[in-house]
Coordinates of C-alpha atoms in Angstrom, one line a residue:
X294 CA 55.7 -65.7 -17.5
X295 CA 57.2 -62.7 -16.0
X296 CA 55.2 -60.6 -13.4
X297 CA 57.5 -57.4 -13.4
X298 CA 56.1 -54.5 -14.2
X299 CA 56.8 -53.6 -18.4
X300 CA 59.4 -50.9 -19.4
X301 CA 60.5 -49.6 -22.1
X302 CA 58.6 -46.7 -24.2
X303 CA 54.9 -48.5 -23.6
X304 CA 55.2 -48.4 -19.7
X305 CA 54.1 -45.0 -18.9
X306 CA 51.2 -44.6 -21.0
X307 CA 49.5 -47.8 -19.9
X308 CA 50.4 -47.0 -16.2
X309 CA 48.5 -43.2 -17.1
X310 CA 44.8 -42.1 -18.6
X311 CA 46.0 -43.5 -22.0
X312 CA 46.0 -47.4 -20.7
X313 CA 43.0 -46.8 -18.4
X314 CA 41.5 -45.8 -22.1
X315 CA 43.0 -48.8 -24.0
X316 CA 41.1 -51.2 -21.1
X317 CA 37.8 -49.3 -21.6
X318 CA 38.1 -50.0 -25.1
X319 CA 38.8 -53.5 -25.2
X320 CA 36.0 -53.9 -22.3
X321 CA 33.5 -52.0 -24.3
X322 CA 34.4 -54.1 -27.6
X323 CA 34.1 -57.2 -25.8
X324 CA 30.7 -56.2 -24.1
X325 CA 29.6 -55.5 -27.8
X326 CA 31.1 -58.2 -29.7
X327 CA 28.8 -60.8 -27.1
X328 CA 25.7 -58.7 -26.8
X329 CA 25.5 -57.9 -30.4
X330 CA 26.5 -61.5 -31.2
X331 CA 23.4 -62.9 -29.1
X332 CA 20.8 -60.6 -31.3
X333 CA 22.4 -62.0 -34.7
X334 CA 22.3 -65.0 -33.3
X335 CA 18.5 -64.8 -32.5
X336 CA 17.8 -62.5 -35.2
X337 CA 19.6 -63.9 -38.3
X338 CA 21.9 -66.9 -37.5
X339 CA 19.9 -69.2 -36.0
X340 CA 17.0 -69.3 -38.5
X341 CA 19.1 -69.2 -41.7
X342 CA 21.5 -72.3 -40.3
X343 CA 18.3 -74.8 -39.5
X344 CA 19.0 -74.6 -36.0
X345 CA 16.2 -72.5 -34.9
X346 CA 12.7 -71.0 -35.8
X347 CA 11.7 -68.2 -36.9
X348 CA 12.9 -65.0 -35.3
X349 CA 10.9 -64.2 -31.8
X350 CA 7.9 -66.4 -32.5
X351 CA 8.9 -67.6 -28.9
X352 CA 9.7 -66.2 -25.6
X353 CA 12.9 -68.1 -25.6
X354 CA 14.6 -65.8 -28.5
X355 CA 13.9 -62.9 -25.8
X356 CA 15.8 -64.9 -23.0
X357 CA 18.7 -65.4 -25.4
X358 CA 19.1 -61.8 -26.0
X359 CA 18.8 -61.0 -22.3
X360 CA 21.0 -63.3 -21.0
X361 CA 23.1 -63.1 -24.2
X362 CA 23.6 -59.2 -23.2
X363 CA 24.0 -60.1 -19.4
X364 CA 27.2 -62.5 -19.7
X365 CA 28.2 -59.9 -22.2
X366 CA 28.3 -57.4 -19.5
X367 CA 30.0 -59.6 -16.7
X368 CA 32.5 -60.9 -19.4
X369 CA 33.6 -57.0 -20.1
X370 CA 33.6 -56.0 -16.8
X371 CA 36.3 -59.1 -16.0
X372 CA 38.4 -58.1 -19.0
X373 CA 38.8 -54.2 -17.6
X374 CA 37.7 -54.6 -14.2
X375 CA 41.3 -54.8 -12.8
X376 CA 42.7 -51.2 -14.5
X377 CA 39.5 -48.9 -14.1
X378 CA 36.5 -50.7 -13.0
X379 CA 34.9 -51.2 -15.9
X380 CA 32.7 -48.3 -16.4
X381 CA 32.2 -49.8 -20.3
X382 CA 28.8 -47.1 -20.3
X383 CA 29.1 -43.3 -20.2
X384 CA 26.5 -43.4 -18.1
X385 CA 28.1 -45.0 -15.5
X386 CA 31.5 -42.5 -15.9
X387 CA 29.0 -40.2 -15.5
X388 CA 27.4 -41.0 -12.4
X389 CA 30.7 -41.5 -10.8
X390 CA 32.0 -38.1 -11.6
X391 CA 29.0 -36.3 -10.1
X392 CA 28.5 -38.9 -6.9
X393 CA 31.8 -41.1 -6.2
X394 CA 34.2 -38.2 -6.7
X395 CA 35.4 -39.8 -10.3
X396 CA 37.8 -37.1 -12.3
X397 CA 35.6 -35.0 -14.6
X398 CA 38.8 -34.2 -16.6
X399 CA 38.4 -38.5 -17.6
X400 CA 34.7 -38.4 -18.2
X401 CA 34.9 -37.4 -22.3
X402 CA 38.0 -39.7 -23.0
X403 CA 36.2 -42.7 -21.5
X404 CA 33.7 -42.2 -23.3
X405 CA 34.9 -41.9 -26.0
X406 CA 37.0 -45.2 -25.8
X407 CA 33.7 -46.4 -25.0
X408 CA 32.0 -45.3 -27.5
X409 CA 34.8 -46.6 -30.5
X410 CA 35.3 -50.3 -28.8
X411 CA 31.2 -50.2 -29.3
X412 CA 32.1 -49.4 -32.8
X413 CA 35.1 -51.7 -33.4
X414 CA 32.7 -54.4 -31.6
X415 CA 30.0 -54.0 -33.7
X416 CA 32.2 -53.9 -36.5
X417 CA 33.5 -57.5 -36.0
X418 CA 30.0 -59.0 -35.6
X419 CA 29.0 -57.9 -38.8
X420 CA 31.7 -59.1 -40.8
X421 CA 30.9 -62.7 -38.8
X422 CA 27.4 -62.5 -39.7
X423 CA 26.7 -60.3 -42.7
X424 CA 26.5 -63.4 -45.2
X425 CA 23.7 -64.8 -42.7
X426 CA 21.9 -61.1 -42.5
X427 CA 21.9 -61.0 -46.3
X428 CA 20.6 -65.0 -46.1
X429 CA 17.4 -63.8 -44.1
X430 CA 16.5 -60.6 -45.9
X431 CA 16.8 -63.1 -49.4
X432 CA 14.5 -65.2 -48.0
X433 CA 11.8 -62.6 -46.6
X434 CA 11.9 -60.6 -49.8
X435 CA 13.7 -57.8 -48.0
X436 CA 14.5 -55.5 -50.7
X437 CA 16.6 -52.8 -48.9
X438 CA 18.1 -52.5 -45.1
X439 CA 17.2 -49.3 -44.5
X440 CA 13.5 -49.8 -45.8
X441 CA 10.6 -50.5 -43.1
X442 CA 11.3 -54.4 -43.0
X443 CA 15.1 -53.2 -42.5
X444 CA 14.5 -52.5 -39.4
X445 CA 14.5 -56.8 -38.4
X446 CA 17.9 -56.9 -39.2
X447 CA 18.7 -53.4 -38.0
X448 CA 17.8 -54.5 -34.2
X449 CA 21.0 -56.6 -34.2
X450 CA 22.8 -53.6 -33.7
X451 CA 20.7 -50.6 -32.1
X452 CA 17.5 -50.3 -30.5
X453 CA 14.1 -48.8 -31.6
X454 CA 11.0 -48.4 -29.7
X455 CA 8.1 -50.2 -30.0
X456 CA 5.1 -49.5 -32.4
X457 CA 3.0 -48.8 -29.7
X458 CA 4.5 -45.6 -29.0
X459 CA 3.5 -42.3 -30.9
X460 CA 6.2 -39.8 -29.1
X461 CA 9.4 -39.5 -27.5
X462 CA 7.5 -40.1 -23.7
X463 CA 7.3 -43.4 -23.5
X464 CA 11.0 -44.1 -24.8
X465 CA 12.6 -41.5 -22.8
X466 CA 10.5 -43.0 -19.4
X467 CA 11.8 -46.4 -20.1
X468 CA 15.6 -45.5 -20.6
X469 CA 15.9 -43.3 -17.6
X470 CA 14.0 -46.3 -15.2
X471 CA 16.1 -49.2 -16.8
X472 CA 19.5 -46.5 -16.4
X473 CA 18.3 -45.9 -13.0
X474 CA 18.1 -49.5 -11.8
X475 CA 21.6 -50.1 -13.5
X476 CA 23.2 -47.6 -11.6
X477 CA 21.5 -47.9 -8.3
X478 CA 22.1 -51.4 -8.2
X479 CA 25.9 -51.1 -9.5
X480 CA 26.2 -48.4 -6.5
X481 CA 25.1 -51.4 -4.1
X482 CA 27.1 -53.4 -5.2
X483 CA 30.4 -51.3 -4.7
X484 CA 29.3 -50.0 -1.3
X485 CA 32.0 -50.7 0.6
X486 CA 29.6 -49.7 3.6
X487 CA 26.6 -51.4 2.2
X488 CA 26.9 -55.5 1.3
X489 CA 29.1 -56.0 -1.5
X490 CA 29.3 -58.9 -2.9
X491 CA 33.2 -61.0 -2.3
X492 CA 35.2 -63.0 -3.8
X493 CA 35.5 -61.4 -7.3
X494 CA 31.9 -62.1 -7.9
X495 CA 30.3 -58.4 -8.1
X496 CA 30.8 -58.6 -12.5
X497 CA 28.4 -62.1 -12.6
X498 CA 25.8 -60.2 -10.4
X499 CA 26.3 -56.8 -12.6
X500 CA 25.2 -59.5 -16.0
X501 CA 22.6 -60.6 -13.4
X502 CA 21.6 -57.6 -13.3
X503 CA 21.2 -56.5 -16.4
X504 CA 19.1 -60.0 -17.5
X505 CA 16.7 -58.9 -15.5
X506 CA 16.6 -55.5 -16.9
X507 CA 16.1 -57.0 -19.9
X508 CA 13.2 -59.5 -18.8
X509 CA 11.5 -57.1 -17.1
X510 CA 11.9 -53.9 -18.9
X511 CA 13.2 -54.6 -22.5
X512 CA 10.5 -54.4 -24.7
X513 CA 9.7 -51.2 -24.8
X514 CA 12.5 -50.1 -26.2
X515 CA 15.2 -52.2 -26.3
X516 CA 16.8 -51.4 -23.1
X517 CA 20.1 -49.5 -24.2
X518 CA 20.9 -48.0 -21.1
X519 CA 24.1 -47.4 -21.9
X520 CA 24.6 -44.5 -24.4
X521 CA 28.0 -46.1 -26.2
X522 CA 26.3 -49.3 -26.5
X523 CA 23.8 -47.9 -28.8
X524 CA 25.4 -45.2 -30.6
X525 CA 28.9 -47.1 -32.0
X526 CA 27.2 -50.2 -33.0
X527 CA 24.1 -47.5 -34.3
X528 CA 26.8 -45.5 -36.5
X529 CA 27.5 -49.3 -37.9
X530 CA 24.6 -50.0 -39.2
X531 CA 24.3 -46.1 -40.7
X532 CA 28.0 -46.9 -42.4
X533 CA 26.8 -50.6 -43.7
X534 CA 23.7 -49.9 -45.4
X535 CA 20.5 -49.4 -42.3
X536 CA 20.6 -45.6 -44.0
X537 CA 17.4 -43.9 -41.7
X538 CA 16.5 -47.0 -40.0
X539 CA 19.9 -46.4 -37.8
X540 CA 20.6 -42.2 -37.9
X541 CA 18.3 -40.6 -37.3
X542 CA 16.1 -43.8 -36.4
X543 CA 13.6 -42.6 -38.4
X544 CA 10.5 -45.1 -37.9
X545 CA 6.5 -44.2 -39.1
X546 CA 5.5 -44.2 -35.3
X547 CA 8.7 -42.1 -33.9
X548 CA 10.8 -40.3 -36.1
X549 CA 14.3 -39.1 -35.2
X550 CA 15.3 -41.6 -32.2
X551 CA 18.9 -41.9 -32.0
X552 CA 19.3 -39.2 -28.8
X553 CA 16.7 -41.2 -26.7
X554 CA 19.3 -44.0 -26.1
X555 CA 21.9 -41.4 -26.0
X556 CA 20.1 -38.6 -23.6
X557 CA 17.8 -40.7 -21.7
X558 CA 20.3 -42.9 -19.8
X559 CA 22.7 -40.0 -18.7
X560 CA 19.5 -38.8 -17.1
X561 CA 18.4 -42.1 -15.8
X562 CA 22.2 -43.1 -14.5
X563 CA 21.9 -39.4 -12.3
X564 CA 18.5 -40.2 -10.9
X565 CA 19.4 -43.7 -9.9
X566 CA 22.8 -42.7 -8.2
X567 CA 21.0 -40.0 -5.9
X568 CA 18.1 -42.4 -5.2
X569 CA 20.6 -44.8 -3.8
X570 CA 22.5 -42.4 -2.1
X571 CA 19.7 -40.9 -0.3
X572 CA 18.6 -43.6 0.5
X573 CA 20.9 -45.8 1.6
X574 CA 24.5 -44.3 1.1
X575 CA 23.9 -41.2 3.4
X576 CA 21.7 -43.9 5.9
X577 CA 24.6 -45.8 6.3
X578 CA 26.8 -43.2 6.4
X579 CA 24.7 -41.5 9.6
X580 CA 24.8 -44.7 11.4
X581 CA 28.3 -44.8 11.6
X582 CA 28.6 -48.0 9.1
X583 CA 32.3 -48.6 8.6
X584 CA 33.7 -49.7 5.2
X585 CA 34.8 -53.1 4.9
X586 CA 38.3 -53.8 5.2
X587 CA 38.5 -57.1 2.6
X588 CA 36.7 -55.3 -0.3
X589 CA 38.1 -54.3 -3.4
X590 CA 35.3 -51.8 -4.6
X591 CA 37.3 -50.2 -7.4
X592 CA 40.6 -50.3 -9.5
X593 CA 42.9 -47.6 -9.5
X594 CA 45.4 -46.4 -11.5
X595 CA 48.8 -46.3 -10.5
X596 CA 48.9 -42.3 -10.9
X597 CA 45.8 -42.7 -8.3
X598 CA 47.6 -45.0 -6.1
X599 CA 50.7 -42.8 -6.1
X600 CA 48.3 -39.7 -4.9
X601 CA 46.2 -41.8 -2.4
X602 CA 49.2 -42.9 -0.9
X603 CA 50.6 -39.4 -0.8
X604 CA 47.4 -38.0 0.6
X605 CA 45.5 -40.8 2.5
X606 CA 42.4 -38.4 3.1
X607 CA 41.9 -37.9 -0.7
X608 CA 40.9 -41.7 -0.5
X609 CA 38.3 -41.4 2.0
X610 CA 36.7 -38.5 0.4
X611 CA 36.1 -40.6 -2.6
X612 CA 34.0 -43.1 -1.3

């Protein structure tokens, strides 16, 4: 297997913004493709093959979805991690644009490579599990998908809030904390001043991470906190058959849902950033902290390695 460096017609785009683009994608699908995979699993799979009970009569059909969704994390971050970082969530693109000197001119085109590999992701796991979705709504008399009872098999895809909420509040609160401990942790985790975990680990404790979002703040609405991962597999389930149940997410409790998981985050991913970077960042940064030399904190591109090795200061001023 050759480890040169590809030519031909292909090489420039994947050394520039397009193949940055291309490995958001593929991350993003991937991410999808297991988180998504983990609810069918728990939602439809399971109890229509005889291997499992009814859908969440048990605690342990929420820990499959949690750490279903965290290994789906850590596994996308190790398929892009090595061209951009893995950003996989608009949120995250976001928050590095305002606070880690990410280019805005990058922010819209990742996410929308985000946002279709979501799609294309979604896509694939229902065409692996739409025989056993049909299965379960046959056998609980589900007439339509996107009637009330739609909204069982629905979940596989996007979230929804919880009955117990009467207006956009509670919803909104929950995003923006659950965003807000994604990025603040993620920003730990990178700080090349702070303690960053070594050895290639940081993805694992990023899925960690989000398993215990999940645990400890997922039922109140589903914990999207990432704006792609709800949207593309969300326009899905519109294009398949959910109808109101997916756009607008119209329930009888809330009505019109689909920007919560879309808004909420952005704000919660901005919040979380400047928490940690009051609070520990610019700490560190006042004490003098130097980075650590045997830390890879990021990926760059080789346009940004060309430029940081024309202008060594413009790498500094990044981090």
């Amino acid at each position: 297997m050759s480890s040169h460096p590809p030519t031909g017609p292909t090489a420039r785009w994947r050394a520039t913004l397009p193949g940055e683009l291309a490995a958001e994608f593929l991350g993003t699908c991937v991410l999808i493709l297991f988180g998504t995979g983990s609810v069918a699993m728990a939602v439809a799979a399971l109890n229509q093959s005889g291997r499992g009970t009814e859908i969440f009569q048990a605690s342990g059909d929420w820990l499959l979805i949690a750490w279903g969704w965290g290994l789906a994390v850590a596994l996308g971050v190790y398929v892009a991690g090595g061209v951009t970082g893995a950003h996989l969530n608009p949120a995250v693109t976001l928050a590095n644009a305002v606070r880690r000197g990410f280019p805005w001119s990058k922010v819209l085109p990742y996410s929308a490579a985000q946002l279709l590999g979501a799609f294309v992701g979604a896509a694939i796991v229902y065409f692996n599990y739409h025989v056993a979705i049909d299965s379960y709504n046959a056998a609980n008399h589900i007439a339509s998908r996107s009637g009330a009872q739609g909204i069982t098999t629905y979940s596989i895809f996007g979230t929804f809030p919880a009955p117990y909420f009467h207006n956009w509040w509670g919803p909104v609160l929950d995003e923006v904390i659950g965003t807000a401990l994604l990025i603040g942790v993620i920003f730990a985790l990178t700080d090349e001043r702070n303690q960053p975990p070594k050895a290639n680990v940081a993805p694992f404790i990023v899925g960690l991470l989000v398993v215990g979002i999940g645990i400890s703040f997922g039922a109140n609405s589903g914990y999207a906190i990432n704006p792609a991962r709800d949207l593309g597999p969300r326009l899905l389930a519109w294009a398949a058959g959910w109808g109101k149940n997916a756009v607008p997410g119209d329930y009888v409790h809330l009505s019109s849902y689909m920007w919560i998981p879309i808004v909420a985050p952005l704000v919660g991913a901005l919040i979380g950033a400047i928490i940690y970077d009051v609070f520990i960042r610019d700490v560190l940064l006042a004490r003098g902290v130097a980075p650590a030399t045997d830390v890879e904190v990021g990926a760059e591109t080789v346009e940004e390695k060309t430029r940081f090795a024309e202008d060594p200061e413009r790498r500094s001023s990044t981090t």
